[in-house]
Short mmCIF file of C-alpha atoms in Angstrom, two decimals:
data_model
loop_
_atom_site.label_atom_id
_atom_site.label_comp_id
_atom_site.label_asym_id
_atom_site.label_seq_id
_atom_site.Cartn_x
_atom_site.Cartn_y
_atom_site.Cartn_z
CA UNK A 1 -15.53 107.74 86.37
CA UNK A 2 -12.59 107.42 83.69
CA UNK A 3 -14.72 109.59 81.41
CA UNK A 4 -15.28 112.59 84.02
CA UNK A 5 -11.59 112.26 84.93
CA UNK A 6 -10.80 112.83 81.52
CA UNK A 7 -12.97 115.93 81.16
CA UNK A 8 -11.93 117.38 84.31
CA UNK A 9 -8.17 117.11 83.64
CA UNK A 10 -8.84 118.48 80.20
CA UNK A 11 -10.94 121.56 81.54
CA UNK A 12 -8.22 122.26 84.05
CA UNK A 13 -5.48 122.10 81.91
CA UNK A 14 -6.83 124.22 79.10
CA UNK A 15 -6.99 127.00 81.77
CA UNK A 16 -3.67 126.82 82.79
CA UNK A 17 -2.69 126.62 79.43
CA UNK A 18 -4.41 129.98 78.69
CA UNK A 19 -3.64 131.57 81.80
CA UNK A 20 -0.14 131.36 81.13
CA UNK A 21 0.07 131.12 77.27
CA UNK A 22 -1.93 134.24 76.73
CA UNK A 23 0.44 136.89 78.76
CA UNK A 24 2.80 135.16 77.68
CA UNK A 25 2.12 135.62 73.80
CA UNK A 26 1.17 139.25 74.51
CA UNK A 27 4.89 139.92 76.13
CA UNK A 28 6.28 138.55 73.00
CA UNK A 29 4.38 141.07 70.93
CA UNK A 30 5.31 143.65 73.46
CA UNK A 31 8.81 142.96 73.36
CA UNK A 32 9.16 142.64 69.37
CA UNK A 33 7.91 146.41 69.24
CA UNK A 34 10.10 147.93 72.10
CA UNK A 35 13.17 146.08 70.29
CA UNK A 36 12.14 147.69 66.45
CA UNK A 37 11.43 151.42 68.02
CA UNK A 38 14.86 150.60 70.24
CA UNK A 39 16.49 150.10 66.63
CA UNK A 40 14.97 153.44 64.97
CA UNK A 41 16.01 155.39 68.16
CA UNK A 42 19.48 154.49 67.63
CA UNK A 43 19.24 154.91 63.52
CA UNK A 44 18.21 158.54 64.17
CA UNK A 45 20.47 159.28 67.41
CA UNK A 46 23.54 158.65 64.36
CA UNK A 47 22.31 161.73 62.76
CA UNK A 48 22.99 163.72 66.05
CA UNK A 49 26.76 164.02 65.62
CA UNK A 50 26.26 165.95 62.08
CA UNK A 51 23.47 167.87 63.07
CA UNK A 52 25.22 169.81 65.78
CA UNK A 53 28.07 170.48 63.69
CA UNK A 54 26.15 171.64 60.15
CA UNK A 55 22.85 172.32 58.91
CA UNK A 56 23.54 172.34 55.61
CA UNK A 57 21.53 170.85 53.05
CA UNK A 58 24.21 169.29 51.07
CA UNK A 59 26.19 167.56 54.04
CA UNK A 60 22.43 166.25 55.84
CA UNK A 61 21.67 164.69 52.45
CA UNK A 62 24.66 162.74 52.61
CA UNK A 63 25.00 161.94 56.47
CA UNK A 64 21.38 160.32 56.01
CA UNK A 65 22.26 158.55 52.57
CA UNK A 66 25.26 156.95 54.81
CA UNK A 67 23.37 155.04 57.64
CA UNK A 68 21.02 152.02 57.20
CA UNK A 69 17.63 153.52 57.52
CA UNK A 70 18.43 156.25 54.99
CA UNK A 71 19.65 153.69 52.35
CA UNK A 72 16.58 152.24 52.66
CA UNK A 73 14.39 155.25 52.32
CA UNK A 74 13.11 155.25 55.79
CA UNK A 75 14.90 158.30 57.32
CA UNK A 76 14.01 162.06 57.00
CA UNK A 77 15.36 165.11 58.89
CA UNK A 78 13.40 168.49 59.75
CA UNK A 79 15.26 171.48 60.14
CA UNK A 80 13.46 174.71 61.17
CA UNK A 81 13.98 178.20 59.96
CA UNK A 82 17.65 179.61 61.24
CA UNK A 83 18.29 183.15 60.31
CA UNK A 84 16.67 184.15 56.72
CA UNK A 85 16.65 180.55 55.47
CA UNK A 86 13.44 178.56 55.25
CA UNK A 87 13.33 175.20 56.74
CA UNK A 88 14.78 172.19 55.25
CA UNK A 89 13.33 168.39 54.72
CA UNK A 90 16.01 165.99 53.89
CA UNK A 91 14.92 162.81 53.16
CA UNK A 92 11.53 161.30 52.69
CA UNK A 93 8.97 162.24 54.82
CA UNK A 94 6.22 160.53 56.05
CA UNK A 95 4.78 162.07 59.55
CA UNK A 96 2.47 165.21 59.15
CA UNK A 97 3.69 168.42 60.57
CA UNK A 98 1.68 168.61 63.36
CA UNK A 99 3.41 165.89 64.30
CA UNK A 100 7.19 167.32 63.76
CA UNK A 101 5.98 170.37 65.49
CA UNK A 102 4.64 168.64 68.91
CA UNK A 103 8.10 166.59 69.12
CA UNK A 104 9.99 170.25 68.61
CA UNK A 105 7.67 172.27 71.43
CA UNK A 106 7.56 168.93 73.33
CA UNK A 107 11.17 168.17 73.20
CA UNK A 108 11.14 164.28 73.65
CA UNK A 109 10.32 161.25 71.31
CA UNK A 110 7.19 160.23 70.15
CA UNK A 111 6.08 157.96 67.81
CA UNK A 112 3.13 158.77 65.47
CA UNK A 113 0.54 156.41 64.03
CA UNK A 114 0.60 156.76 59.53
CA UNK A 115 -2.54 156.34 57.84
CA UNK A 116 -1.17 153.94 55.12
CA UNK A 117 0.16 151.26 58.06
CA UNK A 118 3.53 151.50 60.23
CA UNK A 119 5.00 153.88 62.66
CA UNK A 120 7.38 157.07 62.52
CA UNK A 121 9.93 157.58 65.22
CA UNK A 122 10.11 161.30 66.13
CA UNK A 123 13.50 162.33 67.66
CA UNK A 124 14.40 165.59 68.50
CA UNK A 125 17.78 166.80 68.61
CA UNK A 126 19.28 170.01 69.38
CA UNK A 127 21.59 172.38 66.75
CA UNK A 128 24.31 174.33 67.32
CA UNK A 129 22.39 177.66 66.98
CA UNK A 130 19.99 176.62 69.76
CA UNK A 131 17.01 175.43 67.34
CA UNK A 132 16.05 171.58 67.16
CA UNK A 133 15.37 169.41 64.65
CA UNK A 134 13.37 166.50 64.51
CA UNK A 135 14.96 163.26 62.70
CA UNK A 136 11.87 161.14 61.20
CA UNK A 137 12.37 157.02 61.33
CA UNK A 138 9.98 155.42 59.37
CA UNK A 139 9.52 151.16 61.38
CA UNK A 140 6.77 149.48 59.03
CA UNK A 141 4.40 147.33 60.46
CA UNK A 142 5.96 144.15 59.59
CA UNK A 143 9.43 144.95 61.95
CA UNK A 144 7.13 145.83 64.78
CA UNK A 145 5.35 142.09 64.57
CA UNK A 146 8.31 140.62 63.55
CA UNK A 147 8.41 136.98 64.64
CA UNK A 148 5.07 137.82 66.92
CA UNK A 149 3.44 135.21 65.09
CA UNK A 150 5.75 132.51 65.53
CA UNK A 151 5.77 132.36 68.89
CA UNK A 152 2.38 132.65 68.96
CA UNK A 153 2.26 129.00 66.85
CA UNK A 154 4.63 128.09 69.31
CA UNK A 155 2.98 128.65 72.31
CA UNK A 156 -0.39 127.35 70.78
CA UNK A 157 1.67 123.59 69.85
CA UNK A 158 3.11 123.49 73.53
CA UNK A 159 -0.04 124.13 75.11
CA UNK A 160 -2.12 121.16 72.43
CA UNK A 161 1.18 119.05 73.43
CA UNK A 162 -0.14 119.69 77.09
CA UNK A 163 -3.48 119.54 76.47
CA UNK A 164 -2.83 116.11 74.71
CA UNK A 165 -0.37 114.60 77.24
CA UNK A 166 -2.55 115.60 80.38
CA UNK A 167 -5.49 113.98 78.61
CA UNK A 168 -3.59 110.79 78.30
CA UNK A 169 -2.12 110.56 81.75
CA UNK A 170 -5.84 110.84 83.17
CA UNK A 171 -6.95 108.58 80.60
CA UNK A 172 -3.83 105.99 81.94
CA UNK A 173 -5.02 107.03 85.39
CA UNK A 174 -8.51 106.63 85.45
CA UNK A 175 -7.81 102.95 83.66
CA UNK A 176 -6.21 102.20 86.44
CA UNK A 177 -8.67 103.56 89.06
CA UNK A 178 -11.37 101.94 87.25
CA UNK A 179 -10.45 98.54 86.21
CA UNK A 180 -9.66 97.43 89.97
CA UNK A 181 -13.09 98.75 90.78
CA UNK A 182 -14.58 97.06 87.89
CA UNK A 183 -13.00 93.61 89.12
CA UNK A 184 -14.14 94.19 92.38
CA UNK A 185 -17.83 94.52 91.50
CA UNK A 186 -17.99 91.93 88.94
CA UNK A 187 -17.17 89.66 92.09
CA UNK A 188 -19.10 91.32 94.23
CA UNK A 189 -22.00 90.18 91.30
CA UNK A 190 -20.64 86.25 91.15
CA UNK A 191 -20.44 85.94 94.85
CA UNK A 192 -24.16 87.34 94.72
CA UNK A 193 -25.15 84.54 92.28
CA UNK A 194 -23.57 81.71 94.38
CA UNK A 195 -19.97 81.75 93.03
CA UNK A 196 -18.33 81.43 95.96
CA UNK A 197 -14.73 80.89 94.21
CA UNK A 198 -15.02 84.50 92.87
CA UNK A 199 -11.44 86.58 94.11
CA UNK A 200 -10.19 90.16 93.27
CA UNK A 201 -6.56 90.76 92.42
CA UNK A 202 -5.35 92.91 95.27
CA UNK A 203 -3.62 95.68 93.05
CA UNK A 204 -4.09 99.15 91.82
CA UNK A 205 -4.61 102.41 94.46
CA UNK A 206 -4.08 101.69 98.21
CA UNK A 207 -7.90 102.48 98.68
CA UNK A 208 -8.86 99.24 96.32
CA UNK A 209 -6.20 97.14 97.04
CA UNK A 210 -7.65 97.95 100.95
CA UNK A 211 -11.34 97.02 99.01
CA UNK A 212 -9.52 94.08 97.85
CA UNK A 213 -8.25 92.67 101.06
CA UNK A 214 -11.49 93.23 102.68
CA UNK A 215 -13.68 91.32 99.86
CA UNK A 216 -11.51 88.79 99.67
CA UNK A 217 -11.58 88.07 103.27
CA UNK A 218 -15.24 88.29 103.78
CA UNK A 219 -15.19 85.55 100.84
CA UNK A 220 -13.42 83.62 102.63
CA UNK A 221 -15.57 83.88 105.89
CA UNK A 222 -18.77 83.30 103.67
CA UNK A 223 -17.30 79.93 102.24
CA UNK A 224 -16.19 78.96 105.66
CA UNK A 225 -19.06 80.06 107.99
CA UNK A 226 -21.46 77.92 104.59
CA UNK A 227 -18.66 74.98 105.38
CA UNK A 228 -18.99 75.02 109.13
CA UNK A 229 -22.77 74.58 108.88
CA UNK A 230 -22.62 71.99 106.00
CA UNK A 231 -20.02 70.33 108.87
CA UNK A 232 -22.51 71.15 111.66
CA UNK A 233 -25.73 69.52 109.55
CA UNK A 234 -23.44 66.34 108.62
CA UNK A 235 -22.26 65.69 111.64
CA UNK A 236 -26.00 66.66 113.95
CA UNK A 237 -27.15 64.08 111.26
CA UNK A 238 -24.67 61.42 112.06
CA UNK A 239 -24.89 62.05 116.03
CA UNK A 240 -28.63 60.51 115.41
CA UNK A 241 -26.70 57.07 114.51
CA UNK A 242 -26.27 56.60 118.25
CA UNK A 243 -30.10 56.21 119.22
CA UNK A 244 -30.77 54.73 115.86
CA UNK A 245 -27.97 51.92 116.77
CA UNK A 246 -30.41 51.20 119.64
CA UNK A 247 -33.59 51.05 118.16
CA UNK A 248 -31.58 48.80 115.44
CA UNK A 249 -30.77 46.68 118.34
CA UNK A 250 -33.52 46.44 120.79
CA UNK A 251 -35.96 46.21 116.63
CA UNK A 252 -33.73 42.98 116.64
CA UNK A 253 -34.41 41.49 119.41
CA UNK A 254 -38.30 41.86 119.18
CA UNK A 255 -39.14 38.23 117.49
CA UNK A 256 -41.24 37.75 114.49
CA UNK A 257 -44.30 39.18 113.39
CA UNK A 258 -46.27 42.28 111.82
CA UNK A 259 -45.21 44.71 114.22
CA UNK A 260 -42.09 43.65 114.81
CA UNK A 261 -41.33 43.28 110.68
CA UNK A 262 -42.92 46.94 110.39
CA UNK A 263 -40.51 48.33 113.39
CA UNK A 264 -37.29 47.00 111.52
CA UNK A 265 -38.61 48.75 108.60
CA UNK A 266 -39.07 52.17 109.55
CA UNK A 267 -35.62 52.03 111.76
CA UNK A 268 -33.92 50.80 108.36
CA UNK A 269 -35.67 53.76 106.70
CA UNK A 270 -34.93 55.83 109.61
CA UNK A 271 -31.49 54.78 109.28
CA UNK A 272 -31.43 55.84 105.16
CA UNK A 273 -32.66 58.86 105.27
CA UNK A 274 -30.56 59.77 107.97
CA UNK A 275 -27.52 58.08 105.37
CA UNK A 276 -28.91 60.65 102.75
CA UNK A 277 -28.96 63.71 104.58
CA UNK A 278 -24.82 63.12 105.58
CA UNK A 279 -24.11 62.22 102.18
CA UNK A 280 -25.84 65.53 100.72
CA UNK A 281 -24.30 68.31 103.23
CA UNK A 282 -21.28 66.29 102.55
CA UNK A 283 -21.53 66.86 99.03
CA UNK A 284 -22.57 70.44 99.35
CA UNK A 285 -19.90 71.79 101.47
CA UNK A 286 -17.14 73.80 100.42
CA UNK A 287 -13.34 73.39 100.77
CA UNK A 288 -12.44 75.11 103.77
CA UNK A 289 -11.13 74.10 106.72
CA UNK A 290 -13.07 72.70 110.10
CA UNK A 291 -13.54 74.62 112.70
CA UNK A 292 -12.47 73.82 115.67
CA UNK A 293 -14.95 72.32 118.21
CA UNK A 294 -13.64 72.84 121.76
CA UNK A 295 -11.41 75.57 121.69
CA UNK A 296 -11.45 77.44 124.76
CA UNK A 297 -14.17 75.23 126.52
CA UNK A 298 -13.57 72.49 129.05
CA UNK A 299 -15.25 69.44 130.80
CA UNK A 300 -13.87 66.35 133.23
CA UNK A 301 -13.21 63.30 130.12
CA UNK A 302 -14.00 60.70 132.88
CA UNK A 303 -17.11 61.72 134.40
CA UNK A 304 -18.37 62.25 130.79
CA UNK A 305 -16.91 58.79 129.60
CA UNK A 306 -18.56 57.04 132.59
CA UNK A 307 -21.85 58.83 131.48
CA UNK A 308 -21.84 57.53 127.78
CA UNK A 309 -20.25 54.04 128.99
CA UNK A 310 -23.31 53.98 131.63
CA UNK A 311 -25.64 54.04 128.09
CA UNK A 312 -23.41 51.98 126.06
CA UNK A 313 -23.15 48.93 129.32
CA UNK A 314 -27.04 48.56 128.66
CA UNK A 315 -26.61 47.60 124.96
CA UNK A 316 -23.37 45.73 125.23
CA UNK A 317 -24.85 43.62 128.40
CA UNK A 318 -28.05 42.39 125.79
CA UNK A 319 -25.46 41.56 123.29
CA UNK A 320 -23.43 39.87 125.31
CA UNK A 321 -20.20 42.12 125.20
CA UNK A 322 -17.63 42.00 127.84
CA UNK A 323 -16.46 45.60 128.63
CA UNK A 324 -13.65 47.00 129.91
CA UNK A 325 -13.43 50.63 131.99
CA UNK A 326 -10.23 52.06 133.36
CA UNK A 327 -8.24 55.31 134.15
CA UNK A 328 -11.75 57.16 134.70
CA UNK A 329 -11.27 56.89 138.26
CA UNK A 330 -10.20 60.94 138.56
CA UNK A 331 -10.57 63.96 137.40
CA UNK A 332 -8.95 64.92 133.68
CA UNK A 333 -9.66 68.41 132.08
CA UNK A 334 -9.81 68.73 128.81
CA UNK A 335 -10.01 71.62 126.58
CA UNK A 336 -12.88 70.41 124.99
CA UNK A 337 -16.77 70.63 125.15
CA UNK A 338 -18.89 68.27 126.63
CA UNK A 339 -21.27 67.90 123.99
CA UNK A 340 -18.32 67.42 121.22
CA UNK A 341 -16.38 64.94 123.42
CA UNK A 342 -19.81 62.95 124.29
CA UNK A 343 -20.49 62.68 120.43
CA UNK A 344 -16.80 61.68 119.62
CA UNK A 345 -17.53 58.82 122.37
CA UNK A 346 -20.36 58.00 120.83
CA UNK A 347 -19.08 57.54 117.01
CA UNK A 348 -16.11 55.56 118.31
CA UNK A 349 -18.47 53.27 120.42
CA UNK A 350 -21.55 53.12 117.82
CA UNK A 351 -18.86 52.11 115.49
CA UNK A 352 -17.65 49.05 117.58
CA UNK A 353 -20.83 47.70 118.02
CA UNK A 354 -21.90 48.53 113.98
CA UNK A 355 -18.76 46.87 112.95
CA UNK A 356 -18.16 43.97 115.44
CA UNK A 357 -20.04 40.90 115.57
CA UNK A 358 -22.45 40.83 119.02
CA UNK A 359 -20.13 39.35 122.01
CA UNK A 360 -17.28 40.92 120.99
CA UNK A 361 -15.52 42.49 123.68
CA UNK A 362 -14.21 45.82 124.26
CA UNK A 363 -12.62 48.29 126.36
CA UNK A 364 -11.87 52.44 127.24
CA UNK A 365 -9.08 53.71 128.55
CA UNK A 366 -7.56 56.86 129.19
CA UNK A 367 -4.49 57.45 130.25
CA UNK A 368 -3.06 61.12 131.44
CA UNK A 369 0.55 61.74 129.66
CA UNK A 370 0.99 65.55 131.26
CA UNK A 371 1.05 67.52 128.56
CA UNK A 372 -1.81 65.74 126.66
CA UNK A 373 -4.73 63.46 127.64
CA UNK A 374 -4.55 59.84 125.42
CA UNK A 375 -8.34 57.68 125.35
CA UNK A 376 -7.94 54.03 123.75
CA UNK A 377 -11.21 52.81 122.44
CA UNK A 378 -10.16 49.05 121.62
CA UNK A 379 -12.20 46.00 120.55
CA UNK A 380 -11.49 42.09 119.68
CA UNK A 381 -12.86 42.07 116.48
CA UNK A 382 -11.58 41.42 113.22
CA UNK A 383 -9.95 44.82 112.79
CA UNK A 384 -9.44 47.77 110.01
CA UNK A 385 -7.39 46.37 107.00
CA UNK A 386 -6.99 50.42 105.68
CA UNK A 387 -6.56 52.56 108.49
CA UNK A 388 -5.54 55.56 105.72
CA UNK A 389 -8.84 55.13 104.28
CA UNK A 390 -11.05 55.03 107.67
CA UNK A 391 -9.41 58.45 108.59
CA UNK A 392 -10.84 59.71 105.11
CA UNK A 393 -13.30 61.64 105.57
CA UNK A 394 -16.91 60.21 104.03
CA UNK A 395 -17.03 57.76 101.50
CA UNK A 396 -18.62 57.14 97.92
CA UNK A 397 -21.77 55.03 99.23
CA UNK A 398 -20.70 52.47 99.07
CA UNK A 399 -20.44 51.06 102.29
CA UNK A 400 -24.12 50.36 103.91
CA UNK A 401 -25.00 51.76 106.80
CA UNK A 402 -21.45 53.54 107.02
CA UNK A 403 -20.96 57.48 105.50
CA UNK A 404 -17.80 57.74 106.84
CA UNK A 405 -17.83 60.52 109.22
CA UNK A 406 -17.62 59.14 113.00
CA UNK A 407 -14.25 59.22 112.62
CA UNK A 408 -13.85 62.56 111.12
CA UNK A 409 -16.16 63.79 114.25
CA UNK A 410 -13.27 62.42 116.82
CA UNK A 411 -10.21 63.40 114.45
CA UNK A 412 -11.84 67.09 114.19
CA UNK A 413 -12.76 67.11 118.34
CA UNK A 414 -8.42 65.81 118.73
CA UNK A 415 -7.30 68.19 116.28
CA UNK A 416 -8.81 71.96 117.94
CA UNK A 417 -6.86 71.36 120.21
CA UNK A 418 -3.28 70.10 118.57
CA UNK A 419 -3.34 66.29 118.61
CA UNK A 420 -4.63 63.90 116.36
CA UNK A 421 -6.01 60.63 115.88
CA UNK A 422 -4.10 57.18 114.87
CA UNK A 423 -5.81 53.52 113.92
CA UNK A 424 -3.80 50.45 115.38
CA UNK A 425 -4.19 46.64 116.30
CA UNK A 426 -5.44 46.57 119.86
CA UNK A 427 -4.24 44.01 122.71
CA UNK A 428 -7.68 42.57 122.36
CA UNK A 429 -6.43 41.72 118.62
CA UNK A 430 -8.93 43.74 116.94
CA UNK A 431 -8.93 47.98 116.47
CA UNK A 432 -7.55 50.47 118.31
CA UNK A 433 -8.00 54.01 118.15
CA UNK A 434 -6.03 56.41 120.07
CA UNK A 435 -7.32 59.95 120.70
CA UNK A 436 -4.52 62.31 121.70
CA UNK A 437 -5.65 65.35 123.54
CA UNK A 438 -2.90 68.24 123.66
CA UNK A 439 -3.73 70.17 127.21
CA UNK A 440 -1.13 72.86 126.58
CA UNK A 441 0.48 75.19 124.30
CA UNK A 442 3.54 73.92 123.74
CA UNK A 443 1.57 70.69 122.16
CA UNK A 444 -0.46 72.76 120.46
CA UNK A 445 2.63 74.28 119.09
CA UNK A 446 4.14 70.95 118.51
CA UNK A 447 1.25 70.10 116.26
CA UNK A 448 0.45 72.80 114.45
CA UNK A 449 2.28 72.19 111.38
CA UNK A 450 0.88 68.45 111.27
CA UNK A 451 -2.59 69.60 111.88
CA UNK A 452 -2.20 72.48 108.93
CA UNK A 453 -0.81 69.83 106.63
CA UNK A 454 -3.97 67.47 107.04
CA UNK A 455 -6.37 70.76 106.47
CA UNK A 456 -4.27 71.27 103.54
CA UNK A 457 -4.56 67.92 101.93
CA UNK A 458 -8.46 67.91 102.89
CA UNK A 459 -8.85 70.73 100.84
CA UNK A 460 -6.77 69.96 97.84
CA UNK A 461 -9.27 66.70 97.58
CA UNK A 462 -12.30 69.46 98.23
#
């Protein structure tokens, strides 16, 4: 592309260089001869005065001796016959006689061609006896081209300086043109072979910068839609925790022997490989921000918490948990899905029986502030020493049977809609977690900046 814009620059300006260099060059040469023949027209038009006056010989000779072109040998004067006297040449002579005698029958100028190079002027001017004579200027070849050829140099170096310049704007151009385009499809090429940091500067034309933008953006939509189902595998995979927590349980209580031993077995292998597929979408997924996962949906929070604590009663009653229910007793809308409020339920309660010891009570409660929707899950065990760190998202493995993600399930369910989750010491004198649920805009509002801080610091550790 820089190549052909070079070529095509240089074609057109070498035409408009000869278009215009060409007449002009020939207007030169045609003005250089007008202005020598203008000078021998008025050499010979100072022999006019002295012809109408005398014809003699004597008196011509010196009238022509006296002006410039007759010092220099280049004026002659032909007088015709008057009375019994023979014509008379004064001067030297250089145009034939054919030619004296057309200007004297035709009465006006004309210039004839000579055979040995140059021009003569032939000027006819009238005596006092009625005859006319013809006055002869010789104009060599070298004062009609006189300083033809340097403007022809001239116009040749201006039109090369053109020539040159126009070459190197289009060469300046088409780097320019070319180099964003390059950029763009070398990253085009790295984002094809799984590069997914590859970016183009958004500079040059307004067409590539445009290019730019939109690259750039779908980028950024790859690496996010790859995120949200490295997200969506992570946290399907820790949603099986839940029924694995029961098998765990009910493997437990099974007594001794072959089958029972073999049971335990596959639910602790069950329970590893389910570990090790967390850990690896964790691992794999890039650093963009979660999406949201209720936005614009809605369910009733206590008919679905008295659906998951209806599951949960059945586990805690064979451990021997006391548990507590309360604000569930009417309706509360939430902007959030069913499914993702059932799972974040169901990390926060798999983690209080995975992390308390069996008769440890607990309790849910969720309390309607207006303008947001709060749900305490609270236990009496021995608490979280690191709050901070639970909120982390994942861990380094090594914490057994723990990949860190419940958590980050509930915090990511609070946060789509503006709130956020906090750790505390519960009345029961173990954990607390509080879910804050913003139900309008002006909490979402209120959050925004908090939430877009924690994305930000989630991705500087991505």
């Amino acid at each position: 592309m820089r190549w052909a814009l070079v070529k095509v620059c240089l074609a057109v300006t070498a035409m408009v260089v000869v278009a215009f260099a060409v007449p002009l060059g020939l207007v030169v040469q045609e003005m250089a001869s007008d202005r020598a023949f203008s000078n021998a027209e008025r050499q010979a038009a100072t022999i006019g005065p002295t012809l109408s006056i005398t014809t003699d010989p004597g008196q011509l000779r010196k009238a022509v001796e006296s002006t410039q072109m007759g010092a220099a040998r280049r004026m002659a004067v032909h007088v015709p016959a008057i009375g019994g006297s023979g014509p008379v040449e004064i001067g030297t002579t250089r145009a034939g006689a054919h030619a004296v005698e057309e200007t004297r029958r035709m009465g006006r100028a004309m210039t004839a061609r000579l055979a040995g190079g140059g021009s003569a002027l032939l000027q006819p001017t009238a005596l006092g006896s009625g005859d006319i004579a013809v006055v002869e200027v010789f104009v060599p070849e070298s004062e009609v081209s006189n300083g033809v050829a340097t403007a022809w140099v001239v116009l040749a170096g201006v039109g090369l300086a053109l020539i040159v310049g126009s070459v190197a704007v289009a060469d300046r151009l088409g780097a320019r043109l070319v180099r964003p385009a390059e950029r763009l499809a070398d990253a085009a090429h790295q984002l094809g072979e799984g590069r997914l940091g590859a970016r183009v500067p958004e500079d040059g034309p307004k067409e590539l910068r445009s290019a730019a933008v939109a690259f750039n953006s779908m980028a950024d939509q790859v690496v996010e839609l790859l995120a949200n189902e490295r997200e969506l595998a992570a946290d399907l995979s820790h949603r099986l925790r839940t029924p694995l927590t029961v098998l765990r349980l009910n493997a437990a209580s099974l007594g001794d022997g072959p089958a029972a031993e073999q049971t335990r077995a596959a639910v602790e292998q069950l329970e590893r490989e389910v570990d090790t597929i967390i850990r690896t979408a964790r691992e794999q997924r890039a650093p963009a921000a979660a999406a949201g996962g209720g936005a614009g949906a809605g369910c009733d929070a206590s008919e679905v918490i008295r659906d998951r604590m209806a599951f949960w009663s059945a586990l805690a009653e064979d451990e021997g948990r006391e548990v507590r229910l309360a604000g569930v007793d009417r309706t509360v809308r939430l902007p959030v899905a069913r499914p993702e409020l059932a799972a974040a339920l169901d990390a926060l309660l798999g983690n209080v029986f995975r992390h308390t010891p069996e008769g440890t009570p607990f309790a849910v409660d969720v309390h309607d502030a207006g303008d947001a929707v709060i749900v305490l899950v609270s236990d009496a065990g021995p608490g979280i020493a690191d709050p901070d760190a639970a909120l982390r998202r994942g861990n380094d493995g090594g914490r057994d049977g723990s990949t860190g993600l419940g958590l980050d399930i509930v915090r990511r369910v609070a946060e789509a809609t503006g709130g956020d989750v906090r750790i505390g010491r519960s009345m029961l004198g173990g954990t607390e977690v509080r879910v804050w649920i913003a139900l309008d805009d002006r909490a979402r509002v209120g959050s925004g900046g908090v939430r877009s801080r924690r994305v930000s610091r989630r991705k500087r550790r991505g």
